[in-house]
mmCIF file of C-alpha atoms (C1' of nucleotides) in Angstrom:
data_model
loop_
_atom_site.group_PDB
_atom_site.id
_atom_site.type_symbol
_atom_site.label_atom_id
_atom_site.label_comp_id
_atom_site.label_asym_id
_atom_site.label_seq_id
_atom_site.Cartn_x
_atom_site.Cartn_y
_atom_site.Cartn_z
ATOM 1 C CA UNK A 830 3.934 11.282 4.641
ATOM 2 C CA UNK A 831 3.729 14.724 6.566
ATOM 3 C CA UNK A 832 2.807 18.332 5.781
ATOM 4 C CA UNK A 833 3.760 21.348 4.283
ATOM 5 C CA UNK A 834 1.696 23.199 6.605
ATOM 6 C CA UNK A 835 0.382 26.810 6.136
ATOM 7 C CA UNK A 836 2.476 29.478 7.744
ATOM 8 C CA UNK A 837 0.795 29.343 11.000
ATOM 9 C CA UNK A 838 1.217 33.152 11.093
ATOM 10 C CA UNK A 839 0.413 35.097 14.182
ATOM 11 C CA UNK A 840 -1.548 33.076 16.643
ATOM 12 C CA UNK A 841 -3.107 34.583 19.693
ATOM 13 C CA UNK A 842 -4.300 32.135 22.198
ATOM 14 C CA UNK A 843 -1.544 29.923 23.777
ATOM 15 C CA UNK A 844 1.556 31.244 25.863
ATOM 16 C CA UNK A 845 3.606 29.686 23.245
ATOM 17 C CA UNK A 846 6.715 28.289 24.908
ATOM 18 C CA UNK A 847 8.263 28.203 21.674
ATOM 19 C CA UNK A 848 10.970 30.438 20.634
ATOM 20 C CA UNK A 849 12.364 30.172 24.199
ATOM 21 C CA UNK A 850 13.681 26.594 23.720
ATOM 22 C CA UNK A 851 11.792 24.368 26.255
ATOM 23 C CA UNK A 852 15.094 23.004 27.685
ATOM 24 C CA UNK A 853 14.836 19.687 25.870
ATOM 25 C CA UNK A 854 13.465 16.888 28.268
ATOM 26 C CA UNK A 855 14.552 13.252 27.400
ATOM 27 C CA UNK A 856 11.070 12.294 25.607
ATOM 28 C CA UNK A 857 11.321 15.527 23.870
ATOM 29 C CA UNK A 858 14.363 15.020 22.273
ATOM 30 C CA UNK A 859 13.495 11.477 21.437
ATOM 31 C CA UNK A 860 10.251 12.616 19.994
ATOM 32 C CA UNK A 861 12.114 15.442 18.086
ATOM 33 C CA UNK A 862 14.332 12.815 16.609
ATOM 34 C CA UNK A 863 11.689 10.733 15.350
ATOM 35 C CA UNK A 864 9.938 13.841 13.865
ATOM 36 C CA UNK A 865 13.324 15.356 12.554
ATOM 37 C CA UNK A 866 13.875 12.015 10.637
ATOM 38 C CA UNK A 867 10.260 12.437 9.284
ATOM 39 C CA UNK A 868 10.827 16.129 8.379
ATOM 40 C CA UNK A 869 14.131 15.351 6.692
ATOM 41 C CA UNK A 870 12.637 12.654 4.655
ATOM 42 C CA UNK A 871 9.641 14.653 3.731
ATOM 43 C CA UNK A 872 11.979 17.527 2.516
ATOM 44 C CA UNK A 873 13.274 14.962 -0.044
ATOM 45 C CA UNK A 874 10.429 13.320 -0.961
ATOM 46 C CA UNK A 875 8.321 16.411 -1.549
ATOM 47 C CA UNK A 876 10.696 17.002 -4.309
ATOM 48 C CA UNK A 877 10.265 13.620 -5.937
ATOM 49 C CA UNK A 878 6.626 13.206 -5.537
ATOM 50 C CA UNK A 879 5.489 15.817 -8.141
ATOM 51 C CA UNK A 880 7.843 14.263 -10.593
ATOM 52 C CA UNK A 881 6.666 10.684 -9.921
ATOM 53 C CA UNK A 882 2.962 11.916 -10.054
ATOM 54 C CA UNK A 883 3.433 13.079 -13.558
ATOM 55 C CA UNK A 884 3.909 9.277 -14.155
ATOM 56 C CA UNK A 885 1.251 8.087 -11.786
ATOM 57 C CA UNK A 886 3.767 6.790 -9.345
ATOM 58 C CA UNK A 887 4.171 6.701 -5.831
ATOM 59 C CA UNK A 888 7.473 6.879 -3.956
ATOM 60 C CA UNK A 889 7.168 3.112 -2.909
ATOM 61 C CA UNK A 890 6.116 2.139 -6.523
ATOM 62 C CA UNK A 891 9.214 4.041 -7.885
ATOM 63 C CA UNK A 892 11.653 2.213 -5.280
ATOM 64 C CA UNK A 893 10.431 -1.115 -6.644
ATOM 65 C CA UNK A 894 10.752 -0.119 -10.155
ATOM 66 C CA UNK A 895 14.102 1.004 -9.563
ATOM 67 C CA UNK A 896 15.136 -2.103 -7.654
ATOM 68 C CA UNK A 897 13.751 -4.223 -10.733
ATOM 69 C CA UNK A 898 15.705 -2.049 -13.161
ATOM 70 C CA UNK A 899 18.931 -2.563 -11.188
ATOM 71 C CA UNK A 900 18.503 -6.375 -10.337
ATOM 72 C CA UNK A 901 16.636 -7.403 -13.486
ATOM 73 C CA UNK A 902 14.920 -10.322 -11.386
ATOM 74 C CA UNK A 903 13.806 -10.181 -7.697
ATOM 75 C CA UNK A 904 11.474 -12.259 -5.675
ATOM 76 C CA UNK A 905 8.891 -10.469 -3.366
ATOM 77 C CA UNK A 906 10.926 -11.094 0.047
ATOM 78 C CA UNK A 907 14.221 -9.606 -1.764
ATOM 79 C CA UNK A 908 12.022 -6.479 -2.761
ATOM 80 C CA UNK A 909 10.424 -6.112 0.517
ATOM 81 C CA UNK A 910 13.755 -6.152 2.346
ATOM 82 C CA UNK A 911 15.535 -3.816 -0.181
ATOM 83 C CA UNK A 912 12.744 -1.458 -0.637
ATOM 84 C CA UNK A 913 12.012 -1.366 3.238
ATOM 85 C CA UNK A 914 8.184 -2.122 2.525
ATOM 86 C CA UNK A 915 6.264 -4.739 4.494
ATOM 87 C CA UNK A 916 4.985 -7.885 2.485
ATOM 88 C CA UNK A 917 1.463 -6.788 2.875
ATOM 89 C CA UNK A 918 2.109 -3.316 1.281
ATOM 90 C CA UNK A 919 4.313 -5.086 -1.213
ATOM 91 C CA UNK A 920 1.508 -7.440 -2.214
ATOM 92 C CA UNK A 921 -0.834 -4.327 -3.252
ATOM 93 C CA UNK A 922 2.111 -2.355 -4.896
ATOM 94 C CA UNK A 923 3.005 -5.376 -7.066
ATOM 95 C CA UNK A 924 -0.510 -6.191 -7.875
ATOM 96 C CA UNK A 925 -1.071 -2.417 -8.883
ATOM 97 C CA UNK A 926 2.066 -2.590 -11.066
ATOM 98 C CA UNK A 927 1.049 -5.802 -12.457
ATOM 99 C CA UNK A 928 -2.274 -4.554 -13.482
ATOM 100 C CA UNK A 929 -0.621 -1.683 -15.172
ATOM 101 C CA UNK A 930 1.667 -4.059 -16.954
ATOM 102 C CA UNK A 931 4.654 -2.188 -15.590
ATOM 103 C CA UNK A 932 6.059 -5.648 -14.130
ATOM 104 C CA UNK A 933 5.513 -9.285 -14.946
ATOM 105 C CA UNK A 934 5.041 -11.959 -12.384
ATOM 106 C CA UNK A 935 6.901 -15.169 -12.968
ATOM 107 C CA UNK A 936 6.513 -18.586 -11.092
ATOM 108 C CA UNK A 937 9.841 -20.399 -10.351
ATOM 109 C CA UNK A 938 9.064 -24.239 -10.850
ATOM 110 C CA UNK A 939 11.713 -24.910 -8.095
ATOM 111 C CA UNK A 940 9.535 -23.135 -5.419
ATOM 112 C CA UNK A 941 6.128 -22.591 -6.065
ATOM 113 C CA UNK A 942 5.560 -20.353 -3.007
ATOM 114 C CA UNK A 943 7.609 -17.570 -4.362
ATOM 115 C CA UNK A 944 6.974 -15.360 -7.271
ATOM 116 C CA UNK A 945 9.798 -13.549 -9.326
ATOM 117 C CA UNK A 946 9.060 -10.112 -10.675
ATOM 118 C CA UNK A 947 10.558 -8.235 -13.646
ATOM 119 C CA UNK A 948 10.076 -5.120 -15.397
ATOM 120 C CA UNK A 949 8.227 -4.974 -18.705
ATOM 121 C CA UNK A 950 9.286 -2.700 -21.745
ATOM 122 C CA UNK A 951 6.876 -0.362 -20.578
ATOM 123 C CA UNK A 952 8.079 -0.546 -16.943
ATOM 124 C CA UNK A 953 11.652 0.267 -18.276
ATOM 125 C CA UNK A 954 10.558 2.877 -20.334
ATOM 126 C CA UNK A 955 8.821 4.711 -17.506
ATOM 127 C CA UNK A 956 12.217 4.165 -15.263
ATOM 128 C CA UNK A 957 14.025 5.744 -18.303
ATOM 129 C CA UNK A 958 11.729 8.617 -18.508
ATOM 130 C CA UNK A 959 11.755 9.348 -14.814
ATOM 131 C CA UNK A 960 15.420 9.080 -14.222
ATOM 132 C CA UNK A 961 16.810 12.223 -15.626
ATOM 133 C CA UNK A 962 14.774 14.288 -13.449
ATOM 134 C CA UNK A 963 15.400 12.034 -10.399
ATOM 135 C CA UNK A 964 18.871 12.600 -11.075
ATOM 136 C CA UNK A 965 18.569 16.586 -11.292
ATOM 137 C CA UNK A 966 17.168 16.487 -7.854
ATOM 138 C CA UNK A 967 20.169 14.812 -6.595
ATOM 139 C CA UNK A 968 22.410 17.310 -8.002
ATOM 140 C CA UNK A 969 20.537 20.083 -6.320
ATOM 141 C CA UNK A 970 20.758 18.319 -3.139
ATOM 142 C CA UNK A 971 24.588 17.893 -3.505
ATOM 143 C CA UNK A 972 24.757 21.604 -4.299
ATOM 144 C CA UNK A 973 22.595 22.335 -1.060
ATOM 145 C CA UNK A 974 24.441 19.572 1.211
ATOM 146 C CA UNK A 975 28.067 18.720 0.337
ATOM 147 C CA UNK A 976 28.934 15.120 -0.805
ATOM 148 C CA UNK A 977 30.801 14.929 2.534
ATOM 149 C CA UNK A 978 27.948 15.804 4.714
ATOM 150 C CA UNK A 979 25.657 13.541 2.773
ATOM 151 C CA UNK A 980 28.057 10.874 3.634
ATOM 152 C CA UNK A 981 28.386 11.728 7.218
ATOM 153 C CA UNK A 982 24.583 11.797 7.428
ATOM 154 C CA UNK A 983 24.239 8.300 5.971
ATOM 155 C CA UNK A 984 26.688 6.903 8.249
ATOM 156 C CA UNK A 985 24.933 8.187 11.330
ATOM 157 C CA UNK A 986 21.749 6.927 9.923
ATOM 158 C CA UNK A 987 23.007 3.572 9.114
ATOM 159 C CA UNK A 988 24.384 3.364 12.640
ATOM 160 C CA UNK A 989 21.011 4.501 14.115
ATOM 161 C CA UNK A 990 19.262 1.756 12.288
ATOM 162 C CA UNK A 991 21.257 -0.889 14.049
ATOM 163 C CA UNK A 992 19.979 0.324 17.409
ATOM 164 C CA UNK B 1282 5.975 2.110 8.497
ATOM 165 C CA UNK B 1283 8.760 -0.379 7.397
ATOM 166 C CA UNK B 1284 9.621 -3.866 7.861
ATOM 167 C CA UNK B 1285 11.604 -6.153 10.128
ATOM 168 C CA UNK B 1286 11.931 -8.476 7.381
ATOM 169 C CA UNK B 1287 13.030 -12.229 7.620
ATOM 170 C CA UNK B 1288 16.800 -13.078 7.436
ATOM 171 C CA UNK B 1289 16.616 -13.307 3.726
ATOM 172 C CA UNK B 1290 19.141 -15.975 4.274
ATOM 173 C CA UNK B 1291 21.007 -17.697 1.321
ATOM 174 C CA UNK B 1292 18.934 -17.056 -1.859
ATOM 175 C CA UNK B 1293 19.910 -18.470 -5.256
ATOM 176 C CA UNK B 1294 18.467 -16.848 -8.259
ATOM 177 C CA UNK B 1295 19.627 -13.244 -8.739
ATOM 178 C CA UNK B 1296 23.523 -12.428 -9.448
ATOM 179 C CA UNK B 1297 23.412 -10.222 -6.139
ATOM 180 C CA UNK B 1298 25.391 -7.246 -7.138
ATOM 181 C CA UNK B 1299 25.377 -6.631 -3.358
ATOM 182 C CA UNK B 1300 28.315 -7.061 -0.936
ATOM 183 C CA UNK B 1301 30.058 -5.555 -4.089
ATOM 184 C CA UNK B 1302 28.954 -2.113 -3.423
ATOM 185 C CA UNK B 1303 27.262 -1.114 -6.818
ATOM 186 C CA UNK B 1304 29.329 2.219 -7.096
ATOM 187 C CA UNK B 1305 26.571 4.342 -5.873
ATOM 188 C CA UNK B 1306 25.102 6.099 -8.923
ATOM 189 C CA UNK B 1307 23.338 9.405 -8.128
ATOM 190 C CA UNK B 1308 19.735 8.164 -7.896
ATOM 191 C CA UNK B 1309 20.763 5.152 -5.858
ATOM 192 C CA UNK B 1310 22.281 7.634 -3.446
ATOM 193 C CA UNK B 1311 19.166 9.739 -3.193
ATOM 194 C CA UNK B 1312 17.069 6.648 -2.940
ATOM 195 C CA UNK B 1313 19.222 5.373 -0.245
ATOM 196 C CA UNK B 1314 19.053 8.457 1.581
ATOM 197 C CA UNK B 1315 15.215 8.458 1.861
ATOM 198 C CA UNK B 1316 15.412 4.806 2.876
ATOM 199 C CA UNK B 1317 18.063 5.362 5.099
ATOM 200 C CA UNK B 1318 15.905 7.901 6.952
ATOM 201 C CA UNK B 1319 13.103 5.607 6.805
ATOM 202 C CA UNK B 1320 15.137 2.572 8.479
ATOM 203 C CA UNK B 1321 16.650 4.822 11.069
ATOM 204 C CA UNK B 1322 13.146 6.163 12.027
ATOM 205 C CA UNK B 1323 11.848 2.717 11.827
ATOM 206 C CA UNK B 1324 14.699 1.258 14.522
ATOM 207 C CA UNK B 1325 13.477 4.022 17.093
ATOM 208 C CA UNK B 1326 9.698 3.582 16.422
ATOM 209 C CA UNK B 1327 10.134 -0.243 16.593
ATOM 210 C CA UNK B 1328 11.079 0.135 20.242
ATOM 211 C CA UNK B 1329 8.046 2.598 21.127
ATOM 212 C CA UNK B 1330 5.471 0.977 19.369
ATOM 213 C CA UNK B 1331 5.149 -2.091 21.724
ATOM 214 C CA UNK B 1332 5.058 0.153 24.563
ATOM 215 C CA UNK B 1333 2.469 2.391 22.905
ATOM 216 C CA UNK B 1334 0.429 -0.470 21.951
ATOM 217 C CA UNK B 1335 0.002 -1.670 25.475
ATOM 218 C CA UNK B 1336 -2.062 1.578 25.900
ATOM 219 C CA UNK B 1337 -3.863 1.227 22.555
ATOM 220 C CA UNK B 1338 -1.912 4.115 21.168
ATOM 221 C CA UNK B 1339 -0.123 4.696 18.021
ATOM 222 C CA UNK B 1340 3.160 6.892 17.654
ATOM 223 C CA UNK B 1341 0.985 9.632 16.146
ATOM 224 C CA UNK B 1342 -1.704 9.495 18.717
ATOM 225 C CA UNK B 1343 1.212 9.744 21.202
ATOM 226 C CA UNK B 1344 2.686 12.850 19.361
ATOM 227 C CA UNK B 1345 -0.551 14.420 19.986
ATOM 228 C CA UNK B 1346 -0.784 13.490 23.450
ATOM 229 C CA UNK B 1347 2.674 14.689 24.312
ATOM 230 C CA UNK B 1348 1.983 18.142 22.596
ATOM 231 C CA UNK B 1349 -1.060 18.738 24.553
ATOM 232 C CA UNK B 1350 0.470 17.804 27.734
ATOM 233 C CA UNK B 1351 3.214 20.099 27.023
ATOM 234 C CA UNK B 1352 1.225 23.058 25.888
ATOM 235 C CA UNK B 1353 -2.000 22.675 27.696
ATOM 236 C CA UNK B 1354 -4.150 23.850 24.853
ATOM 237 C CA UNK B 1355 -3.545 23.898 21.137
ATOM 238 C CA UNK B 1356 -5.709 24.141 18.101
ATOM 239 C CA UNK B 1357 -5.849 21.803 15.320
ATOM 240 C CA UNK B 1358 -3.258 23.809 12.967
ATOM 241 C CA UNK B 1359 -0.809 24.173 15.641
ATOM 242 C CA UNK B 1360 -1.042 20.384 16.379
ATOM 243 C CA UNK B 1361 -0.628 19.485 12.674
ATOM 244 C CA UNK B 1362 2.435 21.687 12.415
ATOM 245 C CA UNK B 1363 4.199 20.734 15.486
ATOM 246 C CA UNK B 1364 3.238 16.747 15.390
ATOM 247 C CA UNK B 1365 4.166 17.094 11.735
ATOM 248 C CA UNK B 1366 0.781 15.375 10.741
ATOM 249 C CA UNK B 1367 -1.302 16.417 7.790
ATOM 250 C CA UNK B 1368 -4.656 17.963 8.587
ATOM 251 C CA UNK B 1369 -6.803 15.129 7.365
ATOM 252 C CA UNK B 1370 -4.941 12.593 9.296
ATOM 253 C CA UNK B 1371 -5.203 14.812 12.400
ATOM 254 C CA UNK B 1372 -8.905 14.994 11.844
ATOM 255 C CA UNK B 1373 -9.159 11.273 12.277
ATOM 256 C CA UNK B 1374 -6.636 11.076 15.093
ATOM 257 C CA UNK B 1375 -8.542 13.948 17.173
ATOM 258 C CA UNK B 1376 -11.925 11.974 16.430
ATOM 259 C CA UNK B 1377 -10.595 8.958 17.816
ATOM 260 C CA UNK B 1378 -8.940 10.387 20.876
ATOM 261 C CA UNK B 1379 -12.053 12.276 21.447
ATOM 262 C CA UNK B 1380 -14.159 9.316 21.283
ATOM 263 C CA UNK B 1381 -12.020 7.719 23.767
ATOM 264 C CA UNK B 1382 -12.321 10.603 26.095
ATOM 265 C CA UNK B 1383 -8.621 11.209 26.054
ATOM 266 C CA UNK B 1384 -8.962 14.837 24.724
ATOM 267 C CA UNK B 1385 -11.440 17.367 24.920
ATOM 268 C CA UNK B 1386 -12.635 19.633 21.849
ATOM 269 C CA UNK B 1387 -13.419 23.330 22.811
ATOM 270 C CA UNK B 1388 -14.959 26.114 20.625
ATOM 271 C CA UNK B 1389 -13.251 29.531 20.832
ATOM 272 C CA UNK B 1390 -15.949 32.047 20.504
ATOM 273 C CA UNK B 1391 -13.566 34.496 18.720
ATOM 274 C CA UNK B 1392 -13.357 32.293 15.705
ATOM 275 C CA UNK B 1393 -15.836 29.589 15.223
ATOM 276 C CA UNK B 1394 -13.686 27.922 12.261
ATOM 277 C CA UNK B 1395 -11.093 26.743 14.850
ATOM 278 C CA UNK B 1396 -11.073 24.076 17.581
ATOM 279 C CA UNK B 1397 -9.128 23.970 20.698
ATOM 280 C CA UNK B 1398 -8.126 20.769 22.168
ATOM 281 C CA UNK B 1399 -6.634 19.793 25.660
ATOM 282 C CA UNK B 1400 -6.052 16.426 27.452
ATOM 283 C CA UNK B 1401 -8.897 15.046 29.802
ATOM 284 C CA UNK B 1402 -7.778 13.659 33.144
ATOM 285 C CA UNK B 1403 -7.775 10.224 31.448
ATOM 286 C CA UNK B 1404 -5.521 11.571 28.850
ATOM 287 C CA UNK B 1405 -2.991 12.839 31.430
ATOM 288 C CA UNK B 1406 -3.070 9.768 32.963
ATOM 289 C CA UNK B 1407 -2.208 7.761 29.966
ATOM 290 C CA UNK B 1408 0.540 10.370 29.540
ATOM 291 C CA UNK B 1409 1.844 9.664 32.673
ATOM 292 C CA UNK B 1410 1.822 5.955 32.575
ATOM 293 C CA UNK B 1411 3.457 5.807 29.294
ATOM 294 C CA UNK B 1412 6.169 8.451 29.948
ATOM 295 C CA UNK B 1413 8.636 6.120 32.210
ATOM 296 C CA UNK B 1414 9.366 3.591 29.629
ATOM 297 C CA UNK B 1415 9.497 6.156 27.124
ATOM 298 C CA UNK B 1416 12.216 7.747 28.996
ATOM 299 C CA UNK B 1417 13.846 4.398 29.430
ATOM 300 C CA UNK B 1418 13.939 4.108 25.756
ATOM 301 C CA UNK B 1419 15.729 7.441 25.625
ATOM 302 C CA UNK B 1420 18.380 6.396 27.858
ATOM 303 C CA UNK B 1421 19.130 3.129 25.829
ATOM 304 C CA UNK B 1422 19.476 5.357 22.906
ATOM 305 C CA UNK B 1423 21.960 7.576 24.687
ATOM 306 C CA UNK B 1424 23.848 4.658 25.708
ATOM 307 C CA UNK B 1425 24.324 3.462 22.238
ATOM 308 C CA UNK B 1426 24.607 6.704 20.533
ATOM 309 C CA UNK B 1427 26.543 9.468 22.279
ATOM 310 C CA UNK B 1428 24.620 12.595 23.022
ATOM 311 C CA UNK B 1429 27.121 14.379 20.916
ATOM 312 C CA UNK B 1430 26.464 12.012 18.055
ATOM 313 C CA UNK B 1431 22.387 12.596 18.614
ATOM 314 C CA UNK B 1432 23.085 16.381 18.434
ATOM 315 C CA UNK B 1433 24.961 16.240 15.400
ATOM 316 C CA UNK B 1434 22.383 14.104 13.742
ATOM 317 C CA UNK B 1435 19.799 16.312 14.825
ATOM 318 C CA UNK B 1436 21.630 19.120 13.348
ATOM 319 C CA UNK B 1437 22.301 17.412 10.067
ATOM 320 C CA UNK B 1438 18.323 16.429 9.852
ATOM 321 C CA UNK B 1439 17.432 19.981 10.521
ATOM 322 C CA UNK B 1440 19.572 21.388 7.728
ATOM 323 C CA UNK B 1441 18.357 18.507 5.474
ATOM 324 C CA UNK B 1442 14.642 19.465 6.498
ATOM 325 C CA UNK B 1443 15.209 23.008 5.041
ATOM 326 C CA UNK B 1444 16.302 21.607 1.738
ATOM 327 C "C1'" DG C 736 5.638 -41.555 3.064
ATOM 328 C "C1'" DT C 737 3.314 -38.970 6.797
ATOM 329 C "C1'" DT C 738 2.885 -35.824 9.922
ATOM 330 C "C1'" DA C 739 4.581 -31.504 11.913
ATOM 331 C "C1'" DT C 740 6.813 -27.459 11.282
ATOM 332 C "C1'" DA C 741 8.328 -23.651 8.773
ATOM 333 C "C1'" DA C 742 8.537 -20.379 4.727
ATOM 334 C "C1'" DA C 743 6.391 -17.178 1.012
ATOM 335 C "C1'" DC C 744 2.907 -14.766 0.134
ATOM 336 C "C1'" DT C 745 -1.911 -13.154 0.558
ATOM 337 C "C1'" DT C 746 -5.880 -11.270 3.169
ATOM 338 C "C1'" DA C 747 -8.182 -8.765 6.492
ATOM 339 C "C1'" DA C 748 -8.857 -4.939 9.316
ATOM 340 C "C1'" DC C 749 -7.722 -0.736 11.154
ATOM 341 C "C1'" DA C 750 -4.776 3.518 11.118
ATOM 342 C "C1'" DC C 751 -2.368 6.976 8.711
ATOM 343 C "C1'" DG C 752 -0.462 9.620 4.211
ATOM 344 C "C1'" DT C 753 -1.557 12.215 0.477
ATOM 345 C "C1'" DT C 754 -4.100 15.146 -2.958
ATOM 346 C "C1'" DA C 755 -8.072 17.429 -4.079
ATOM 347 C "C1'" DA C 756 -12.447 19.358 -3.170
ATOM 348 C "C1'" DT C 757 -15.933 20.806 0.285
ATOM 349 C "C1'" DT C 758 -18.072 23.518 3.920
ATOM 350 C "C1'" DA C 759 -18.400 27.070 7.319
ATOM 351 C "C1'" DT C 760 -16.664 31.229 9.217
ATOM 352 C "C1'" DA C 761 -13.570 35.399 8.900
ATOM 353 C "C1'" DT C 762 -11.606 39.228 6.765
ATOM 354 C "C1'" DC C 763 -10.853 42.408 2.994
ATOM 355 C "C1'" DC C 764 -12.231 45.861 -0.100
ATOM 356 C "C1'" DC C 765 -15.162 48.416 -2.620
ATOM 357 C "C1'" DG D 504 -22.575 46.265 4.478
ATOM 358 C "C1'" DG D 505 -22.306 43.084 0.549
ATOM 359 C "C1'" DG D 506 -19.602 40.303 -2.555
ATOM 360 C "C1'" DA D 507 -14.805 38.366 -3.518
ATOM 361 C "C1'" DT D 508 -11.245 36.167 -1.127
ATOM 362 C "C1'" DA D 509 -8.772 33.724 2.430
ATOM 363 C "C1'" DT D 510 -8.675 30.458 6.179
ATOM 364 C "C1'" DA D 511 -9.876 26.254 9.511
ATOM 365 C "C1'" DA D 512 -11.265 22.075 9.412
ATOM 366 C "C1'" DT D 513 -13.530 18.438 7.274
ATOM 367 C "C1'" DT D 514 -14.627 14.833 3.849
ATOM 368 C "C1'" DA D 515 -13.577 11.855 -0.028
ATOM 369 C "C1'" DA D 516 -10.796 8.508 -2.281
ATOM 370 C "C1'" DC D 517 -6.924 5.976 -2.928
ATOM 371 C "C1'" DG D 518 -2.249 4.239 -1.731
ATOM 372 C "C1'" DT D 519 0.472 2.520 2.273
ATOM 373 C "C1'" DG D 520 1.881 1.158 7.123
ATOM 374 C "C1'" DT D 521 1.039 -2.247 10.861
ATOM 375 C "C1'" DT D 522 -0.452 -6.516 13.001
ATOM 376 C "C1'" DA D 523 -2.484 -10.717 12.960
ATOM 377 C "C1'" DA D 524 -4.480 -14.561 10.765
ATOM 378 C "C1'" DG D 525 -4.843 -17.334 6.714
ATOM 379 C "C1'" DT D 526 -3.294 -20.490 2.343
ATOM 380 C "C1'" DT D 527 -0.329 -22.891 -0.037
ATOM 381 C "C1'" DT D 528 3.977 -25.148 -0.763
ATOM 382 C "C1'" DA D 529 8.556 -26.849 1.038
ATOM 383 C "C1'" DT D 530 11.311 -29.132 4.586
ATOM 384 C "C1'" DA D 531 12.040 -31.801 8.299
ATOM 385 C "C1'" DA D 532 11.316 -35.588 11.462
ATOM 386 C "C1'" DC D 533 9.981 -39.826 12.413
#
DNA sequence: GTTATAAACTTAACACGTTAATTATATCCC
DNA sequence: GGGATATAATTAACGTGTTAAGTTTATAAC
C-alpha cells in the first residue's frame, strides 16, 4: 500500500498553506477520510509486513491462510467474501499458495464449478509459526489504543462500511 | 481495492461458525481491524470510482489532481507525502497524467534532481467538472454519518496512524 | 430433454502497491 | 576542489486491485 515517506524536512518553493489548517472544504474532508483510512491501515500493516515477509507471505496471503485455519475448508467465494479480496486476485493468490503446497484444492462432486480449499500440513505449520509474533503486535496495539477505543473504532468502521 | 461480492446466499459445506461470534481472538481482532479499515474505505471509494471513471480517472490520479489544484505547484516528494502514494507509483501516475496533458512537469534550476508539477488548463477543467459530483457524495455521507461522527472517526484514525 | 439463464471461477488488460536497486544531482567534509 | 555520502526520482520485478469478458457447469423454463 502506501508510503513511509522521507522526513520531507525543510522545503523552500511553495507557500505551504499547511500548518495553517486550510479550513477543510467538503471534498478535502472526504478525501482526507479515504486517505486517513489508508494511513491508519498502513500503520497497522507496516508492522505485520516484515513479519510476514520472513515467511514469504503477503498480508493477503496471510488473510487467506488465517481463514483456512479458522474454518478448515472454504470455497473461493467464501474466501473472497471474508478476506475482502476480489475473485481475480484470489485466483492468483490461491494459485500461488497451491504452487507452494501451502493449500490444497479439492473438487466437490456436487458442484463442479466450485473449488474447496484447505491448508496442508505445511500451511498449518506456517500459520503456527507466524501466529505468536502476530499476537505480539496485537498486544502492542492494545497497549497504545485501549480496548474500548478499538471497539469504538470498529463500530464506526462497520457503520461506514454500510454507507 | 476490494470486493462487492455476491450475496453468498445459502451455502452448505462448512459448519459456519459465523453468526455465533467466534469469541474474537487477538489476531482475529487485529485482522478484522485491517479488514474493517479496508471495507470502510471501499464503501467510500465505490461511490467515487464510477464518477471518476467517467473522466478516465482513478482515485489516485484524482488525489494528485486535487492536490495540484489546491497547492498550484508541488514536487514529486510533496505529492507522494500528501497523497500517500509511494514514489514508484507516483512516477507512473505523473507520467500518465503528463501524457494526457493534464499536468506539466517543470525543472527548478536550483535543484535538478527534483521536478515540479502543476495542472494544465485541461487539468483544471477536469477538476472543475468532477468537483460538483464529488461534493454531492460528501453531502450524502454527512447525511448518513453525522459531522460529529466523521470528526470522531477522523480523530481515531489519525491516532491509529501514529501507532 | 433442450434451450436460456445464472453462477463460480478464470483470463486478460491495465493501474497501483511494495521492495530493492539504479541513476543523476547536491551536499558534506577533509 | 575531490571523494564519500545523502537525496530525488526512476526502473525493475513481482503481487494485488479493478473492470470486463470468457469458460465451464448448474439450474430454470419450456
